Amino acid sequence: MRYRLLLLILVPCFLNAQSIPEQINFILKKTPRTVEKYTKPSKSNVIFLETAFNNAVFKDKELLNSVKDKVILKIELIYTTYRKSETFDQHGLSRKRLENLFLTAPNSLEQSGIEWILIAQSGCQSAEEGKDYFHGFAITYRDLPDVITTKVESNFIRDVTAGKIKSYAYDTYLKRETEKMEKDSVDDAEPVIVLPKFPHSEQARINYFSKYLNFPPEASGPKKVDVQFIISKEGKITQINFPTLPGPSPYKEEIREFIKTMPDWTPGTLNGKPTECMVQFSVDFMNRGSVIPSPLEIFATEVPPKLKAKMPAYDYNAIKPQPSSNQVSKALAKVDWSKATLVCDVTGSMAPYNAQVMEFIAAQLKNKLQAPKQFVFFNDGDNRKDKTKKAGQTGGVYNYTSGNLDSISEFMIYVMNQGSGGDLPENNVEALIYSLKSYPRTEKLILIADNFASPRDMSLIGSIGIPVHVVVCGGTILNEDYLDIAYKTKGSLSFNGTDYKDFYTFEDGSTMHIGKTTYVLKKGHFVQKRD
């Protein structure tokens, strides 16, 4: 038994070790893009893993940790073509850099759909000059949405559904509306105030008041006096005031002299910066010569009113469509919806494609054309903990039947807000199975899928007995799992504006070209052709 366990542990490691050389060979066969000198783009969603001119060691090893939990869209390997020696092996150095990346950030090896690009810098003419050139990896990633992003994306879907903006305005809308919402959240935040402090402690202040605040000798009878003074940003006492006692008075003079001789305070702060504060209290001069000061009331005088500066309005309709715009809408327009069900991934960052779905439905209903009425939306578990997710039992799958545009949109947003997806794999096949149970008379399933998230439950694909047309969203390198879903269900696939049909008739060894990539059918599964 001990030997069997050892074998089970070693086999995955062996398989992964075998896949690293294979993937490196595949990457290094690509034709590099030649530039004189690489310039880092000013984008917030790019991580730069830099090495020295002539080695494969990452300068900032801590930065590697930030790569491990990212949804990676693109990886660029950047190097210089200058060689100090004719025997220098650039491929060998690139190979070592790739090995280090794969071993320290396994998701860069395991994740499907990553676009790999080689960038060769030709401007370097010496080893010394090479020190000023960037060497290493530029990793473009997609973050999981936070609370503000989810809110902005929900509003985006509503605005597209209402016809206020077009779905291809997503990138600009997300950037501007997120900035606006973040600014509003700062404006709405309660100010953080730290009140000024008497030297040493509050007990020291009480003792000081008790010792040095006396009954004036020339005064007669009891008296209550209200007092105010300002503690400046430097902790100095200024602007002593007696709001309820006009004119000269021995009580006022006694209190004034007492306050003037008081030591400097530690100044108060407003949002971390020194601020003026007002101190007010009252002093009871009693019949028998005793003096009783009240507790102090202290507040910042510079708390600003909540005035929100308006950001200039932006005309999102001025944005022009790109050739890649509306590819989801175009794919859906070819479907016979009389006996089809729409199955839609609404997890993190699918909003631009979900908006295209709603844009399509809105146009169909407006023009009194056929539109989907049977829906299944899924979010991979309703924010369930990743380690508890099991194939076919992840949850976060909802069915909905409606021909009302606004109700469809709001239900989609509801499911989206129930869960962002968590880890990268999705419960696509579970959602397809749920669709068959919810709509047993449906004859075709239309799956809107995230190219960067592989199904966690491909083992269940045999349960799908009707064709699935997969509309794959995002990226330029197709995730093979979605080819497999279409192939195994005798369905079809749309990717980047092109439809692929009838490949379910392929025999083992058959190939198909999608974009610039060739896929080959091996033992019932499609894989990228590596040679």
Coordinates of C-alpha atoms in Angstrom, one line a residue:
M1 CA 0.0 0.0 0.0
R2 CA 2.9 2.4 0.9
Y3 CA 4.4 1.9 -2.6
R4 CA 1.0 2.6 -4.3
L5 CA 0.6 5.9 -2.4
L6 CA 4.2 6.9 -3.4
L7 CA 3.3 6.3 -7.0
L8 CA 0.2 8.4 -6.8
I9 CA 2.1 11.3 -5.3
L10 CA 4.9 11.1 -7.9
V11 CA 2.9 10.7 -11.1
P12 CA 1.3 14.2 -11.1
C13 CA 4.8 15.8 -10.5
F14 CA 6.2 13.7 -13.3
L15 CA 3.4 14.8 -15.7
N16 CA 3.8 18.4 -14.8
A17 CA 7.6 18.2 -15.3
Q18 CA 7.0 16.7 -18.7
S19 CA 4.6 19.5 -19.7
I20 CA 7.1 22.3 -18.9
P21 CA 9.6 21.4 -21.6
E22 CA 6.7 20.8 -24.1
Q23 CA 5.2 24.3 -23.3
I24 CA 8.6 26.0 -23.5
N25 CA 9.3 24.5 -26.9
F26 CA 5.9 25.6 -28.1
I27 CA 6.5 29.2 -26.9
L28 CA 10.0 29.5 -28.3
K29 CA 8.9 28.4 -31.7
K30 CA 6.8 31.5 -32.1
T31 CA 8.1 34.3 -34.4
P32 CA 9.2 37.2 -32.2
R33 CA 8.0 40.8 -32.6
T34 CA 11.1 43.0 -33.2
V35 CA 11.2 46.5 -31.6
E36 CA 14.2 48.8 -31.1
K37 CA 13.5 49.1 -27.4
Y38 CA 10.6 47.9 -25.3
T39 CA 8.6 50.6 -23.4
K40 CA 6.6 49.6 -20.4
P41 CA 2.9 50.4 -21.0
S42 CA 1.3 52.6 -18.4
K43 CA -1.5 50.1 -17.5
S44 CA -2.5 49.1 -14.0
N45 CA -3.2 45.5 -14.9
V46 CA 0.3 44.6 -16.0
I47 CA 2.9 43.0 -13.7
F48 CA 6.6 43.3 -14.8
L49 CA 8.8 40.5 -13.7
E50 CA 12.3 41.7 -14.4
T51 CA 15.6 39.8 -14.7
A52 CA 19.1 41.1 -15.3
F53 CA 20.5 41.4 -18.8
N54 CA 22.3 38.1 -18.7
N55 CA 20.5 35.8 -16.2
A56 CA 17.2 34.3 -15.4
V57 CA 16.8 35.3 -11.7
F58 CA 13.8 37.6 -11.0
K59 CA 14.8 40.8 -9.3
D60 CA 11.6 41.1 -7.2
K61 CA 10.7 37.7 -5.9
E62 CA 7.9 39.0 -3.8
L63 CA 6.2 40.2 -7.0
L64 CA 5.9 36.6 -8.1
N65 CA 3.4 35.9 -5.3
S66 CA 1.0 38.5 -6.9
V67 CA 1.0 36.5 -10.1
K68 CA -0.3 33.3 -8.6
D69 CA -3.9 34.4 -8.0
K70 CA -4.4 36.3 -11.3
V71 CA -6.5 35.4 -14.3
I72 CA -3.7 35.8 -16.9
L73 CA -4.7 37.1 -20.3
K74 CA -1.3 37.6 -22.0
I75 CA 2.4 37.0 -21.2
E76 CA 5.2 38.7 -23.1
L77 CA 8.8 37.4 -22.9
I78 CA 11.1 40.4 -23.6
Y79 CA 14.8 40.1 -24.4
T80 CA 17.6 41.8 -26.4
T81 CA 19.1 40.3 -29.5
Y82 CA 22.6 41.6 -28.7
R83 CA 25.2 38.8 -28.1
K84 CA 28.6 39.5 -26.6
S85 CA 29.8 36.1 -27.8
E86 CA 28.8 34.2 -30.9
T87 CA 28.4 31.1 -28.8
F88 CA 25.8 32.8 -26.5
D89 CA 22.6 30.8 -26.4
Q90 CA 19.6 33.2 -26.2
H91 CA 17.1 30.3 -26.4
G92 CA 18.8 28.7 -23.5
L93 CA 18.5 31.8 -21.4
S94 CA 14.8 32.3 -22.4
R95 CA 14.2 28.6 -21.5
K96 CA 15.6 29.2 -18.0
R97 CA 13.5 32.3 -17.6
L98 CA 10.4 30.3 -18.6
E99 CA 11.2 27.4 -16.3
N100 CA 11.6 29.8 -13.3
L101 CA 8.2 31.4 -14.2
F102 CA 6.4 28.1 -14.4
L103 CA 7.9 26.7 -11.2
T104 CA 7.1 29.7 -9.1
A105 CA 3.8 30.7 -10.7
P106 CA 2.2 27.4 -11.9
N107 CA -1.0 29.1 -13.1
S108 CA 1.1 30.6 -15.9
L109 CA 1.6 27.0 -17.2
E110 CA -1.8 25.5 -16.3
Q111 CA -4.2 28.2 -17.3
S112 CA -5.8 27.9 -20.8
G113 CA -6.2 30.7 -23.2
I114 CA -3.1 32.7 -22.4
E115 CA -1.6 34.6 -25.4
W116 CA 2.2 34.2 -25.5
I117 CA 4.3 36.8 -27.3
L118 CA 8.1 37.0 -27.8
I119 CA 9.5 40.6 -28.1
A120 CA 13.1 40.9 -29.4
Q121 CA 14.8 44.3 -28.7
S122 CA 17.2 45.1 -31.5
G123 CA 18.5 48.5 -30.4
C124 CA 21.0 47.2 -27.8
Q125 CA 24.7 47.3 -29.0
S126 CA 26.7 46.4 -25.9
A127 CA 26.4 44.6 -22.6
E128 CA 26.7 47.9 -20.7
E129 CA 23.9 49.4 -22.8
G130 CA 21.8 46.3 -22.1
K131 CA 21.5 47.3 -18.5
D132 CA 19.1 50.0 -19.6
Y133 CA 16.8 47.6 -21.4
F134 CA 14.0 45.7 -19.8
H135 CA 14.4 41.9 -19.7
G136 CA 11.8 39.5 -18.4
F137 CA 8.1 39.1 -18.5
A138 CA 5.2 41.5 -18.9
I139 CA 2.1 39.7 -17.6
T140 CA -1.3 41.2 -18.4
Y141 CA -4.0 40.0 -16.0
R142 CA -7.7 40.4 -15.1
D143 CA -8.6 40.9 -11.5
L144 CA -11.7 39.5 -9.9
P145 CA -14.3 42.2 -9.4
D146 CA -14.6 44.0 -6.1
V147 CA -17.7 45.6 -4.6
I148 CA -17.4 48.8 -6.6
T149 CA -16.6 47.0 -9.9
T150 CA -19.6 44.8 -9.4
K151 CA -21.8 47.8 -8.8
V152 CA -20.5 49.6 -11.9
E153 CA -20.9 46.5 -14.0
S154 CA -24.5 46.1 -12.8
N155 CA -25.3 49.7 -13.8
F156 CA -23.6 49.1 -17.1
I157 CA -25.9 46.2 -17.9
R158 CA -28.9 48.3 -16.9
D159 CA -27.8 51.2 -19.1
V160 CA -27.2 49.0 -22.1
T161 CA -30.5 47.2 -21.6
A162 CA -32.2 50.7 -21.5
G163 CA -30.5 51.7 -24.7
K164 CA -28.6 54.6 -23.1
I165 CA -25.2 53.3 -24.2
K166 CA -23.7 50.6 -26.4
S167 CA -22.1 47.4 -25.1
Y168 CA -18.8 48.2 -26.7
A169 CA -18.4 51.3 -24.4
Y170 CA -17.6 48.8 -21.6
D171 CA -13.9 49.6 -21.1
T172 CA -14.3 53.4 -21.0
Y173 CA -17.5 53.1 -18.9
L174 CA -15.8 50.8 -16.3
K175 CA -12.8 53.1 -16.0
R176 CA -14.7 56.4 -15.7
E177 CA -17.6 55.2 -13.6
T178 CA -15.3 53.3 -11.2
E179 CA -13.2 56.5 -10.7
K180 CA -16.4 58.4 -10.1
M181 CA -17.8 55.9 -7.6
E182 CA -14.4 55.7 -5.7
K183 CA -14.4 59.5 -5.5
D184 CA -17.9 59.5 -4.2
S185 CA -17.1 56.9 -1.6
V186 CA -14.2 59.1 -0.3
D187 CA -16.5 62.1 -0.3
D188 CA -19.1 60.2 1.7
A189 CA -16.7 58.8 4.2
E190 CA -16.9 60.1 7.7
P191 CA -13.8 62.2 8.7
V192 CA -11.3 60.6 11.0
I193 CA -10.8 63.0 13.9
V194 CA -8.2 62.6 16.7
L195 CA -8.8 65.2 19.5
P196 CA -6.0 67.2 21.1
K197 CA -4.5 65.9 24.3
F198 CA -3.2 67.5 27.4
P199 CA 0.5 66.6 28.2
H200 CA 0.9 63.2 29.7
S201 CA -2.7 62.1 30.3
E202 CA -6.3 63.1 31.0
Q203 CA -5.6 62.5 34.7
A204 CA -2.7 65.0 34.5
R205 CA -5.1 67.6 33.1
I206 CA -7.6 67.0 35.9
N207 CA -4.9 67.4 38.5
Y208 CA -3.6 70.6 36.7
F209 CA -7.1 72.2 36.8
S210 CA -7.6 71.2 40.4
K211 CA -4.3 72.7 41.5
Y212 CA -4.1 76.0 39.5
L213 CA -7.7 77.1 38.9
N214 CA -8.6 79.3 42.0
F215 CA -11.4 81.4 43.3
P216 CA -10.4 85.1 42.6
P217 CA -9.9 87.0 45.9
E218 CA -11.7 90.2 44.7
A219 CA -14.8 88.2 43.6
S220 CA -18.0 88.1 45.6
G221 CA -20.6 85.4 45.6
P222 CA -21.0 82.3 43.4
K223 CA -20.8 82.4 39.6
K224 CA -20.9 80.1 36.7
V225 CA -18.7 81.0 33.7
D226 CA -18.7 79.5 30.3
V227 CA -15.3 79.3 28.5
Q228 CA -14.1 78.6 25.0
F229 CA -10.6 78.5 23.5
I230 CA -8.9 77.2 20.4
I231 CA -6.0 74.7 20.3
S232 CA -4.1 75.6 17.1
K233 CA -2.5 73.1 14.6
E234 CA 0.8 73.6 16.6
G235 CA -0.9 72.8 20.0
K236 CA -0.9 76.5 21.1
I237 CA -3.8 78.0 23.0
T238 CA -5.5 81.0 21.3
Q239 CA -8.8 82.9 21.1
I240 CA -9.9 82.6 24.7
N241 CA -13.6 83.6 24.8
F242 CA -16.4 84.0 27.4
P243 CA -19.6 83.7 25.4
T244 CA -22.1 84.3 28.3
L245 CA -20.1 86.9 30.3
P246 CA -19.7 90.3 28.6
G247 CA -17.6 93.1 30.2
P248 CA -14.8 92.9 32.7
S249 CA -15.0 90.4 35.5
P250 CA -12.5 89.0 38.1
Y251 CA -13.8 85.5 37.2
K252 CA -12.9 86.0 33.6
E253 CA -9.4 87.3 34.5
E254 CA -8.7 84.4 36.8
I255 CA -9.7 81.9 34.1
R256 CA -7.9 83.8 31.3
E257 CA -4.6 83.8 33.3
F258 CA -5.1 80.1 34.1
I259 CA -5.5 79.2 30.5
K260 CA -2.6 81.4 29.3
T261 CA -0.2 79.6 31.6
M262 CA -1.3 76.2 30.5
P263 CA 1.3 74.1 28.7
D264 CA 1.0 73.3 25.0
W265 CA -1.3 70.5 24.0
T266 CA -0.7 67.7 21.4
P267 CA -2.7 69.1 18.5
G268 CA -5.7 67.3 17.1
T269 CA -5.8 65.8 13.6
L270 CA -8.4 65.6 10.8
N271 CA -7.8 62.6 8.5
G272 CA -4.2 62.4 9.7
K273 CA -3.4 66.1 9.3
P274 CA -3.1 68.6 12.2
T275 CA -6.3 70.7 12.7
E276 CA -7.6 73.4 14.9
C277 CA -9.9 72.3 17.7
M278 CA -12.2 74.2 20.1
V279 CA -12.4 73.4 23.8
Q280 CA -15.3 74.5 25.8
F281 CA -16.3 74.0 29.4
S282 CA -17.8 75.9 32.4
V283 CA -16.5 76.8 35.8
D284 CA -18.7 76.9 38.9
F285 CA -17.3 79.3 41.5
M286 CA -19.1 78.2 44.7
N287 CA -20.2 80.1 47.9
R288 CA -17.4 78.7 50.1
G289 CA -14.6 79.4 47.7
S290 CA -14.5 76.1 45.9
V291 CA -14.0 75.9 42.2
I292 CA -15.6 73.1 40.1
P293 CA -14.8 72.9 36.4
S294 CA -17.1 70.8 34.1
P295 CA -15.8 68.1 31.8
L296 CA -14.4 69.4 28.6
E297 CA -16.2 69.4 25.2
I298 CA -13.7 69.3 22.3
F299 CA -14.4 69.3 18.6
A300 CA -12.6 70.0 15.4
T301 CA -13.5 73.4 13.8
E302 CA -12.3 72.5 10.3
V303 CA -14.6 69.5 9.4
P304 CA -15.6 70.4 5.8
P305 CA -19.2 70.3 4.6
K306 CA -19.9 67.3 2.3
L307 CA -19.8 69.0 -1.0
K308 CA -19.4 66.7 -4.0
A309 CA -17.5 68.0 -7.0
K310 CA -19.3 67.0 -10.1
M311 CA -17.2 65.1 -12.7
P312 CA -17.7 66.3 -16.2
A313 CA -20.3 64.3 -18.1
Y314 CA -19.0 61.8 -20.7
D315 CA -20.7 61.0 -24.0
Y316 CA -20.3 57.2 -24.2
N317 CA -22.2 57.1 -27.4
A318 CA -19.3 59.0 -29.1
I319 CA -17.2 55.8 -28.8
K320 CA -16.9 54.0 -32.1
P321 CA -17.3 50.2 -32.4
Q322 CA -14.4 47.9 -33.1
P323 CA -14.3 45.0 -35.6
S324 CA -14.6 42.7 -32.6
S325 CA -17.6 44.5 -31.1
N326 CA -20.9 42.7 -30.7
Q327 CA -19.6 39.2 -31.6
V328 CA -21.9 37.7 -29.0
S329 CA -24.9 39.5 -30.3
K330 CA -24.1 38.4 -33.9
A331 CA -23.7 34.7 -32.8
L332 CA -27.1 34.8 -30.9
A333 CA -28.8 36.3 -34.0
K334 CA -28.2 33.1 -35.9
V335 CA -30.0 30.9 -33.3
D336 CA -33.6 29.5 -33.6
W337 CA -34.9 30.3 -30.2
S338 CA -38.2 28.5 -30.5
K339 CA -36.8 25.4 -28.6
A340 CA -33.4 26.7 -27.3
T341 CA -32.3 27.7 -23.8
L342 CA -29.7 30.4 -23.1
V343 CA -27.1 29.3 -20.5
C344 CA -25.0 32.3 -19.4
D345 CA -21.9 32.6 -17.2
V346 CA -22.4 35.7 -15.0
T347 CA -19.2 35.4 -13.0
G348 CA -16.5 38.1 -12.6
S349 CA -15.7 40.2 -15.7
M350 CA -18.3 38.6 -18.0
A351 CA -20.3 41.9 -17.8
P352 CA -19.3 43.2 -21.3
Y353 CA -20.6 39.9 -22.8
N354 CA -23.7 39.8 -20.6
A355 CA -24.4 43.3 -21.8
Q356 CA -24.2 42.1 -25.4
V357 CA -26.8 39.4 -24.5
M358 CA -29.1 42.0 -23.1
E359 CA -28.5 44.3 -26.1
F360 CA -29.4 41.5 -28.4
I361 CA -32.6 40.7 -26.5
A362 CA -33.6 44.4 -26.4
A363 CA -33.2 44.7 -30.2
Q364 CA -35.1 41.5 -30.9
L365 CA -38.0 42.5 -28.7
K366 CA -38.1 46.1 -30.1
N367 CA -38.2 44.7 -33.7
K368 CA -40.7 42.0 -32.7
L369 CA -38.3 39.3 -33.6
Q370 CA -37.6 35.9 -32.0
A371 CA -35.7 36.2 -28.6
P372 CA -34.8 33.7 -25.9
K373 CA -37.3 33.3 -23.1
Q374 CA -35.7 30.4 -21.2
F375 CA -32.6 31.3 -19.2
V376 CA -30.1 29.6 -16.9
F377 CA -27.6 32.0 -15.2
F378 CA -24.7 30.6 -13.2
N379 CA -22.0 32.2 -10.9
D380 CA -20.0 29.1 -9.7
G381 CA -21.3 28.7 -6.2
D382 CA -22.8 31.8 -4.8
N383 CA -19.5 32.8 -3.2
R384 CA -19.1 29.4 -1.7
K385 CA -15.6 28.6 -0.4
D386 CA -13.4 27.2 -3.2
K387 CA -12.3 24.2 -1.3
T388 CA -15.9 23.0 -0.8
K389 CA -16.7 23.1 -4.6
K390 CA -17.3 19.7 -6.1
A391 CA -18.1 18.8 -9.7
G392 CA -21.9 18.8 -10.2
Q393 CA -22.6 20.2 -6.7
T394 CA -21.1 23.7 -6.8
G395 CA -24.4 25.6 -6.9
G396 CA -25.1 29.1 -7.9
V397 CA -27.2 28.1 -10.8
Y398 CA -30.6 29.7 -11.4
N399 CA -33.3 29.3 -14.1
Y400 CA -35.7 32.0 -15.2
T401 CA -38.4 32.2 -17.8
S402 CA -39.6 35.6 -19.0
G403 CA -40.2 37.7 -22.1
N404 CA -39.9 41.0 -20.2
L405 CA -36.7 42.8 -21.0
D406 CA -36.3 44.6 -17.6
S407 CA -37.1 41.5 -15.6
I408 CA -34.5 39.4 -17.5
S409 CA -31.9 42.1 -17.0
E410 CA -32.6 42.5 -13.2
F411 CA -32.5 38.7 -12.7
M412 CA -29.2 38.4 -14.5
I413 CA -27.8 41.2 -12.3
Y414 CA -29.3 39.5 -9.2
V415 CA -27.4 36.2 -10.0
M416 CA -24.2 38.1 -10.8
N417 CA -24.3 39.8 -7.4
Q418 CA -24.9 36.5 -5.6
G419 CA -21.4 35.4 -6.4
S420 CA -18.3 36.5 -8.3
G421 CA -17.0 33.0 -9.1
G422 CA -14.2 32.8 -6.6
D423 CA -11.4 30.5 -8.1
L424 CA -10.9 30.3 -11.8
P425 CA -12.7 27.1 -12.9
E426 CA -16.4 27.4 -13.5
N427 CA -19.4 25.0 -13.2
N428 CA -20.4 25.2 -16.9
V429 CA -21.5 21.5 -17.3
E430 CA -23.5 21.6 -14.0
A431 CA -25.4 24.6 -15.5
L432 CA -26.0 22.7 -18.7
I433 CA -27.4 19.7 -16.7
Y434 CA -29.5 22.0 -14.6
S435 CA -30.9 23.5 -17.9
L436 CA -32.0 20.1 -19.1
K437 CA -33.8 19.5 -15.8
S438 CA -35.4 22.9 -15.8
Y439 CA -36.5 22.8 -19.5
P440 CA -36.9 19.1 -20.5
R441 CA -38.4 20.0 -23.9
T442 CA -35.5 22.2 -25.0
E443 CA -33.7 20.9 -28.1
K444 CA -30.5 23.0 -28.0
L445 CA -28.4 24.8 -25.3
I446 CA -26.6 28.0 -26.1
L447 CA -23.7 28.4 -23.6
I448 CA -22.1 31.9 -23.1
A449 CA -18.7 30.9 -21.7
D450 CA -15.5 32.7 -20.3
N451 CA -12.5 31.6 -22.4
F452 CA -10.2 32.2 -19.5
A453 CA -12.1 29.9 -17.1
S454 CA -12.1 26.1 -17.7
P455 CA -15.0 24.0 -16.7
R456 CA -14.4 22.2 -13.4
D457 CA -16.9 19.5 -14.3
M458 CA -15.9 18.2 -17.7
S459 CA -16.2 14.6 -16.3
L460 CA -20.0 15.1 -16.4
I461 CA -20.3 16.1 -20.1
G462 CA -21.7 12.7 -21.0
S463 CA -24.9 13.7 -19.2
I464 CA -25.7 16.2 -22.0
G465 CA -27.8 14.5 -24.6
I466 CA -28.6 17.5 -26.9
P467 CA -26.3 19.8 -28.9
V468 CA -24.6 22.7 -27.2
H469 CA -23.6 25.8 -29.2
V470 CA -20.8 27.4 -27.2
V471 CA -20.2 31.2 -27.6
V472 CA -16.7 31.7 -26.2
C473 CA -15.9 35.1 -24.9
G474 CA -12.5 36.8 -24.6
G475 CA -8.9 36.2 -25.7
T476 CA -7.3 35.2 -28.9
I477 CA -6.3 31.6 -28.1
L478 CA -9.3 29.3 -27.7
N479 CA -9.6 27.2 -24.5
E480 CA -9.7 23.6 -25.8
D481 CA -12.3 22.6 -23.2
Y482 CA -15.0 24.5 -25.1
L483 CA -14.1 22.7 -28.3
D484 CA -14.6 19.4 -26.3
I485 CA -18.0 20.5 -25.0
A486 CA -19.2 21.2 -28.6
Y487 CA -17.6 18.1 -29.9
K488 CA -18.9 15.7 -27.3
T489 CA -22.5 17.1 -27.5
K490 CA -22.5 17.2 -31.4
G491 CA -22.8 20.9 -31.1
S492 CA -21.0 23.9 -32.6
L493 CA -18.9 26.9 -31.5
S494 CA -18.5 30.6 -32.1
F495 CA -15.2 32.4 -31.3
N496 CA -14.1 35.9 -32.2
G497 CA -16.8 36.3 -34.8
T498 CA -16.3 33.0 -36.6
D499 CA -18.6 29.9 -36.4
Y500 CA -17.3 26.4 -36.3
K501 CA -19.7 23.5 -37.2
D502 CA -19.7 19.8 -37.9
F503 CA -16.4 19.1 -36.3
Y504 CA -18.2 16.5 -34.1
T505 CA -17.8 14.2 -37.1
F506 CA -13.9 14.3 -36.8
E507 CA -11.9 11.2 -36.3
D508 CA -8.8 10.9 -34.1
G509 CA -5.9 12.9 -35.6
S510 CA -8.2 15.4 -37.4
T511 CA -7.1 19.0 -37.2
M512 CA -8.9 22.4 -37.3
H513 CA -7.6 25.9 -37.5
I514 CA -9.0 28.6 -35.2
G515 CA -7.4 32.0 -35.6
K516 CA -3.6 31.3 -35.9
T517 CA -3.8 28.2 -33.8
T518 CA -4.2 24.6 -35.0
Y519 CA -6.0 22.1 -32.8
V520 CA -5.8 18.3 -33.2
L521 CA -8.2 15.6 -31.9
K522 CA -6.4 13.1 -29.7
K523 CA -8.2 10.3 -28.0
G524 CA -11.5 12.3 -28.0
H525 CA -10.0 15.6 -26.8
F526 CA -8.8 18.6 -28.7
V527 CA -5.3 19.9 -27.9
Q528 CA -3.2 22.6 -29.4
K529 CA -0.8 21.3 -32.0
R530 CA 2.7 21.8 -30.8
D531 CA 4.8 20.9 -33.8

